[in-house]
Short mmCIF file of C-alpha atoms in Angstrom, two decimals:
data_model
loop_
_atom_site.label_atom_id
_atom_site.label_comp_id
_atom_site.label_asym_id
_atom_site.label_seq_id
_atom_site.Cartn_x
_atom_site.Cartn_y
_atom_site.Cartn_z
CA UNK A 326 -2.84 -58.90 -25.37
CA UNK A 327 0.70 -60.24 -25.54
CA UNK A 328 2.78 -59.60 -22.43
CA UNK A 329 5.76 -58.99 -24.68
CA UNK A 330 4.30 -55.79 -26.17
CA UNK A 331 4.75 -52.48 -24.32
CA UNK A 332 2.96 -50.26 -26.85
CA UNK A 333 0.39 -51.22 -29.45
CA UNK A 334 -0.84 -48.79 -32.11
CA UNK A 335 -3.55 -50.16 -34.36
CA UNK A 336 -4.79 -48.30 -37.47
CA UNK A 337 -4.50 -44.95 -35.71
CA UNK A 338 -5.26 -41.75 -37.61
CA UNK A 339 -5.04 -38.11 -36.58
CA UNK A 340 -6.44 -35.61 -39.07
CA UNK A 341 -5.64 -31.91 -39.08
CA UNK A 342 -6.29 -29.23 -41.68
CA UNK A 343 -2.72 -29.27 -43.02
CA UNK A 344 -1.50 -32.69 -41.86
CA UNK A 345 -2.69 -36.26 -41.55
CA UNK A 346 -0.98 -38.76 -39.29
CA UNK A 347 -1.51 -42.39 -40.17
CA UNK A 348 -2.99 -44.82 -40.45
CA UNK A 349 -0.28 -46.06 -38.07
CA UNK A 350 0.17 -49.66 -36.97
CA UNK A 351 3.09 -50.46 -34.68
CA UNK A 352 4.03 -52.82 -31.86
CA UNK A 353 6.86 -51.80 -29.53
CA UNK A 354 8.40 -54.78 -27.69
CA UNK A 355 8.97 -54.76 -23.95
CA UNK A 356 12.48 -54.75 -22.55
CA UNK A 357 13.96 -53.05 -25.63
CA UNK A 358 14.90 -49.61 -26.92
CA UNK A 359 12.96 -48.63 -30.02
CA UNK A 360 13.97 -45.48 -31.88
CA UNK A 361 11.77 -43.54 -34.28
CA UNK A 362 13.83 -41.87 -36.99
CA UNK A 363 12.42 -39.34 -39.42
CA UNK A 364 12.55 -35.72 -40.61
CA UNK A 365 10.83 -32.88 -38.77
CA UNK A 366 7.09 -32.90 -39.28
CA UNK A 367 6.87 -36.68 -39.57
CA UNK A 368 4.41 -36.96 -36.69
CA UNK A 369 6.76 -38.32 -34.02
CA UNK A 370 5.79 -35.81 -31.30
CA UNK A 371 2.08 -36.17 -32.10
CA UNK A 372 2.43 -39.94 -31.69
CA UNK A 373 3.94 -39.48 -28.23
CA UNK A 374 1.15 -37.12 -27.22
CA UNK A 375 -1.49 -39.62 -28.34
CA UNK A 376 0.20 -42.36 -26.30
CA UNK A 377 -0.10 -40.15 -23.21
CA UNK A 378 -3.73 -39.33 -23.90
CA UNK A 379 -2.90 -35.63 -24.38
CA UNK A 380 -4.54 -35.63 -27.80
CA UNK A 381 -7.20 -38.02 -29.03
CA UNK A 382 -6.89 -39.85 -32.36
CA UNK A 383 -9.70 -39.61 -34.87
CA UNK A 384 -9.54 -43.32 -35.53
CA UNK A 385 -7.89 -46.48 -34.22
CA UNK A 386 -6.75 -47.88 -30.89
CA UNK A 387 -3.70 -47.30 -28.70
CA UNK A 388 -2.63 -49.28 -25.67
CA UNK A 389 0.30 -48.79 -23.29
CA UNK A 390 1.54 -51.45 -20.87
CA UNK A 391 -1.61 -53.46 -21.49
CA UNK A 392 -4.01 -50.56 -20.86
CA UNK A 393 -6.18 -48.95 -23.52
CA UNK A 394 -5.65 -45.20 -23.81
CA UNK A 395 -9.39 -44.77 -24.34
CA UNK A 396 -10.17 -46.36 -20.96
CA UNK A 397 -10.36 -43.38 -18.60
CA UNK A 398 -11.45 -45.51 -15.63
CA UNK A 399 -7.92 -46.66 -14.84
CA UNK A 400 -5.14 -44.11 -15.20
CA UNK A 401 -2.79 -45.80 -12.72
CA UNK A 402 -0.64 -47.02 -15.60
CA UNK A 403 0.53 -43.44 -16.16
CA UNK A 404 2.58 -43.71 -12.96
CA UNK A 405 4.71 -46.25 -14.83
CA UNK A 406 5.60 -43.82 -17.62
CA UNK A 407 8.30 -41.17 -17.82
CA UNK A 408 8.03 -38.59 -20.63
CA UNK A 409 10.52 -35.97 -21.78
CA UNK A 410 9.06 -33.82 -24.60
CA UNK A 411 11.10 -32.10 -27.26
CA UNK A 412 9.79 -28.64 -26.30
CA UNK A 413 8.68 -27.23 -22.96
CA UNK A 414 5.83 -24.78 -22.42
CA UNK A 415 6.50 -21.26 -21.20
CA UNK A 416 3.78 -21.43 -18.53
CA UNK A 417 6.30 -22.88 -16.02
CA UNK A 418 9.05 -20.31 -16.64
CA UNK A 419 8.48 -18.38 -13.38
CA UNK A 420 8.51 -21.59 -11.34
CA UNK A 421 11.62 -22.75 -9.54
CA UNK A 422 12.64 -26.26 -10.57
CA UNK A 423 12.55 -27.41 -6.93
CA UNK A 424 8.94 -26.20 -6.62
CA UNK A 425 7.95 -28.21 -9.67
CA UNK A 426 9.74 -31.22 -8.18
CA UNK A 427 7.83 -30.87 -4.90
CA UNK A 428 4.56 -30.87 -6.81
CA UNK A 429 5.40 -33.76 -9.15
CA UNK A 430 6.83 -36.11 -6.52
CA UNK A 431 3.48 -36.23 -4.68
CA UNK A 432 1.97 -38.20 -7.56
CA UNK A 433 4.52 -41.03 -7.38
CA UNK A 434 4.54 -43.33 -4.34
CA UNK A 435 7.94 -44.78 -5.28
CA UNK A 436 9.66 -41.43 -5.75
CA UNK A 437 13.43 -41.81 -5.20
CA UNK A 438 14.92 -38.56 -3.93
CA UNK A 439 18.42 -40.09 -3.86
CA UNK A 440 18.25 -40.98 -7.54
CA UNK A 441 16.87 -37.53 -8.35
CA UNK A 442 19.78 -35.86 -6.57
CA UNK A 443 22.27 -38.25 -8.16
CA UNK A 444 21.16 -37.32 -11.66
CA UNK A 445 21.19 -33.60 -10.87
CA UNK A 446 24.77 -33.93 -9.57
CA UNK A 447 25.77 -35.96 -12.62
CA UNK A 448 24.50 -33.19 -14.91
CA UNK A 449 25.56 -30.34 -12.56
CA UNK A 450 22.05 -28.90 -12.41
CA UNK A 451 20.92 -26.54 -9.64
CA UNK A 452 17.18 -27.02 -9.10
CA UNK A 453 16.84 -23.78 -7.14
CA UNK A 454 16.94 -21.90 -10.45
CA UNK A 455 13.75 -20.80 -12.16
CA UNK A 456 12.86 -22.95 -15.15
CA UNK A 457 12.71 -19.94 -17.44
CA UNK A 458 16.32 -19.05 -16.56
CA UNK A 459 17.65 -22.47 -17.58
CA UNK A 460 19.24 -23.06 -20.96
CA UNK A 461 17.59 -25.59 -23.26
CA UNK A 462 20.16 -28.23 -22.34
CA UNK A 463 19.95 -27.57 -18.60
CA UNK A 464 16.15 -27.72 -18.66
CA UNK A 465 16.29 -31.03 -20.46
CA UNK A 466 18.76 -32.42 -17.92
CA UNK A 467 16.46 -31.36 -15.09
CA UNK A 468 13.42 -32.97 -16.74
CA UNK A 469 15.48 -36.11 -17.30
CA UNK A 470 16.13 -36.32 -13.54
CA UNK A 471 12.48 -35.61 -12.79
CA UNK A 472 11.04 -38.41 -14.93
CA UNK A 473 13.61 -41.03 -13.93
CA UNK A 474 13.25 -40.44 -10.19
CA UNK A 475 10.09 -42.55 -9.96
CA UNK A 476 11.68 -45.55 -11.74
CA UNK A 477 9.31 -45.64 -14.73
CA UNK A 478 8.71 -48.92 -16.50
CA UNK A 479 8.37 -47.11 -19.83
CA UNK A 480 10.35 -44.06 -20.99
CA UNK A 481 9.09 -41.86 -23.83
CA UNK A 482 11.93 -39.60 -24.96
CA UNK A 483 11.41 -37.01 -27.70
CA UNK A 484 14.85 -35.88 -28.91
CA UNK A 485 16.38 -36.74 -25.50
CA UNK A 486 19.80 -35.14 -25.96
CA UNK A 487 18.73 -31.93 -27.70
CA UNK A 488 20.91 -29.13 -26.32
CA UNK A 489 23.35 -31.49 -24.57
CA UNK A 490 27.10 -30.91 -24.67
CA UNK A 491 29.28 -33.95 -25.56
CA UNK A 492 30.13 -34.76 -21.93
CA UNK A 493 26.48 -34.66 -20.84
CA UNK A 494 25.54 -36.73 -23.88
CA UNK A 495 27.97 -39.49 -22.88
CA UNK A 496 26.65 -39.41 -19.30
CA UNK A 497 23.09 -39.76 -20.56
CA UNK A 498 24.04 -42.69 -22.80
CA UNK A 499 25.67 -44.47 -19.87
CA UNK A 500 22.73 -43.79 -17.57
CA UNK A 501 20.17 -45.10 -20.09
CA UNK A 502 22.21 -48.26 -20.60
CA UNK A 503 22.17 -48.82 -16.83
CA UNK A 504 18.45 -48.05 -16.72
CA UNK A 505 17.77 -50.78 -19.27
CA UNK A 506 19.83 -53.29 -17.29
CA UNK A 507 17.45 -53.09 -14.32
CA UNK A 508 14.42 -55.27 -14.92
CA UNK A 509 12.12 -55.35 -17.92
CA UNK A 510 12.10 -51.70 -18.90
CA UNK A 511 11.26 -50.15 -22.25
CA UNK A 512 12.30 -47.00 -24.08
CA UNK A 513 10.57 -45.45 -27.07
CA UNK A 514 12.58 -42.51 -28.33
CA UNK A 515 12.56 -40.15 -31.27
CA UNK A 516 15.98 -38.94 -32.37
CA UNK A 517 17.72 -37.49 -35.40
CA UNK A 518 21.20 -38.17 -33.97
CA UNK A 519 22.55 -41.22 -35.80
CA UNK A 520 25.17 -42.12 -33.19
CA UNK A 521 22.56 -41.95 -30.43
CA UNK A 522 20.30 -44.39 -32.27
CA UNK A 523 23.20 -46.73 -33.08
CA UNK A 524 24.35 -46.89 -29.46
CA UNK A 525 20.95 -47.26 -27.80
CA UNK A 526 18.39 -48.78 -30.12
CA UNK A 527 17.46 -52.43 -30.53
CA UNK A 528 14.80 -51.62 -33.11
CA UNK A 529 14.46 -48.71 -35.54
CA UNK A 530 11.20 -47.33 -36.91
CA UNK A 531 11.42 -45.06 -39.95
CA UNK A 532 8.70 -42.42 -40.19
CA UNK A 533 7.96 -39.69 -42.74
CA UNK A 534 4.99 -37.53 -43.72
CA UNK A 535 2.76 -39.08 -41.07
CA UNK A 536 3.42 -42.67 -42.11
CA UNK A 537 5.55 -45.53 -40.81
CA UNK A 538 7.90 -46.69 -43.56
CA UNK A 539 9.14 -49.79 -41.75
CA UNK A 540 10.40 -51.25 -38.49
CA UNK A 541 13.72 -53.12 -38.41
CA UNK A 542 16.04 -54.85 -35.98
CA UNK A 543 19.02 -52.48 -35.81
CA UNK A 544 21.95 -54.85 -36.30
CA UNK A 545 20.25 -56.69 -39.14
CA UNK A 546 19.32 -53.38 -40.77
CA UNK A 547 22.83 -51.94 -40.71
CA UNK A 548 24.39 -55.18 -41.98
CA UNK A 549 21.92 -55.77 -44.81
CA UNK A 550 21.55 -52.32 -46.45
CA UNK A 551 24.55 -51.68 -48.72
CA UNK A 552 25.68 -49.92 -51.86
CA UNK A 553 27.59 -52.00 -54.40
CA UNK A 554 29.55 -50.47 -57.26
CA UNK A 555 29.80 -52.54 -60.43
CA UNK A 556 30.87 -51.98 -64.03
CA UNK A 557 27.96 -50.68 -66.06
CA UNK A 558 29.01 -52.71 -69.08
CA UNK A 559 28.72 -55.95 -67.10
CA UNK A 560 25.07 -55.21 -66.31
CA UNK A 561 24.14 -54.73 -69.97
CA UNK A 562 21.54 -57.31 -70.94
CA UNK A 563 20.99 -58.41 -67.35
CA UNK A 564 17.60 -58.40 -65.68
CA UNK A 565 18.25 -55.89 -62.88
CA UNK A 566 14.80 -56.64 -61.45
CA UNK A 567 16.19 -60.01 -60.40
CA UNK A 568 18.78 -58.41 -58.09
CA UNK A 569 17.80 -59.52 -54.55
CA UNK A 570 16.55 -56.64 -52.40
CA UNK A 571 17.24 -54.06 -55.11
CA UNK A 572 16.10 -50.57 -54.18
CA UNK A 573 17.80 -48.50 -56.89
CA UNK A 574 20.35 -48.84 -59.69
CA UNK A 575 21.99 -45.50 -60.50
CA UNK A 576 24.87 -44.08 -62.53
CA UNK A 577 27.90 -43.70 -60.27
CA UNK A 578 30.15 -42.09 -62.88
CA UNK A 579 33.24 -43.47 -64.58
CA UNK A 580 31.23 -46.15 -66.34
CA UNK A 581 30.14 -47.69 -63.04
CA UNK A 582 26.68 -48.26 -61.61
CA UNK A 583 25.63 -48.06 -57.97
CA UNK A 584 23.25 -50.75 -56.68
CA UNK A 585 21.42 -49.96 -53.45
CA UNK A 586 20.11 -53.13 -51.84
CA UNK A 587 18.44 -54.17 -48.59
CA UNK A 588 19.81 -57.72 -48.95
CA UNK A 589 23.59 -57.27 -49.12
CA UNK A 590 24.64 -60.92 -48.84
CA UNK A 591 22.09 -62.13 -51.40
CA UNK A 592 23.07 -59.34 -53.81
CA UNK A 593 26.74 -60.26 -53.47
CA UNK A 594 25.93 -63.91 -54.26
CA UNK A 595 23.85 -62.80 -57.26
CA UNK A 596 26.80 -60.84 -58.63
CA UNK A 597 29.05 -63.90 -58.21
CA UNK A 598 26.60 -66.14 -60.08
CA UNK A 599 26.28 -63.58 -62.88
CA UNK A 600 30.09 -63.09 -63.05
CA UNK A 601 29.74 -59.39 -62.24
CA UNK A 602 32.74 -57.95 -60.45
CA UNK A 603 32.06 -55.74 -57.44
CA UNK A 604 34.53 -52.84 -57.60
CA UNK A 605 33.41 -51.15 -54.39
CA UNK A 606 30.96 -51.42 -51.53
CA UNK A 607 29.68 -49.32 -48.68
CA UNK A 608 27.24 -49.91 -45.83
CA UNK A 609 24.38 -47.43 -45.75
CA UNK A 610 23.93 -45.23 -42.71
CA UNK A 611 20.54 -44.50 -41.19
CA UNK A 612 20.17 -41.21 -43.04
CA UNK A 613 20.86 -42.96 -46.35
CA UNK A 614 18.35 -45.71 -45.60
CA UNK A 615 15.69 -43.17 -44.62
CA UNK A 616 16.25 -41.26 -47.87
CA UNK A 617 15.79 -44.46 -49.91
CA UNK A 618 12.63 -45.39 -48.00
CA UNK A 619 11.16 -41.91 -48.49
CA UNK A 620 11.93 -42.09 -52.20
CA UNK A 621 10.26 -45.49 -52.50
CA UNK A 622 7.25 -44.26 -50.50
CA UNK A 623 6.81 -41.30 -52.88
CA UNK A 624 7.05 -43.61 -55.89
CA UNK A 625 4.45 -45.90 -54.35
CA UNK A 626 2.07 -42.97 -53.77
CA UNK A 627 2.50 -41.73 -57.36
CA UNK A 628 1.91 -45.24 -58.68
#
């Protein structure tokens, strides 16, 4: 297995009565932040749980940090992982946060109490409070301190800033940037917050209805997906199928057409060669790109 891959998912399927996840195939590179973007119910949380061995796939193979999830003989690799789920169970509500910390720290030989206290101070969290008395945001801040205190090599973050106020959000962004600067660490996160993904991610994975729609390098993605507005009359008689990277051609009103493309530069050059004037342009945001990919996926399924 390549040493450059932190997570490998190969033809993985999870079948439930009302939902099927997969088949999923994905490689998450080491030393990078990879963000999974998709609507609720896409299968993001289930994917995280499979990576931790909390649920077993019906088909396929998963490996984390070079270790197969199905190999129960060696679970030492789990000490290298930090996981913050989207939702927390109610079974811990009567437990004081400090009591949970005392229990958890015993499992990690490299537990760093100074870092733990530093993060609690940064977020202004009192760990003497019972977990059930904490707000959603405060509980997430506490769990953030808990998982980072053992210096994990891999962070799995499911909606990491859910419930955060703007100041706490900025502090978390800064801390995660610093975390990534120390050695060859990896983050796989699921987030619906566009600005969070833009600021943190190196790679973006789009996911919907239990399927991966594509994985892209972030900067290349945001620079190459555009909307161009052109005069509809100038496209008459043209072969729109020849437009490079064309995703859709739609009526934009006022006699203009809107071309959505994943190859902005090539589309611009095509318009120049065809003497078609571009009257407007706009870069697509992540939400727009996801919507186009979902539409194309549905068309592919119907076809």
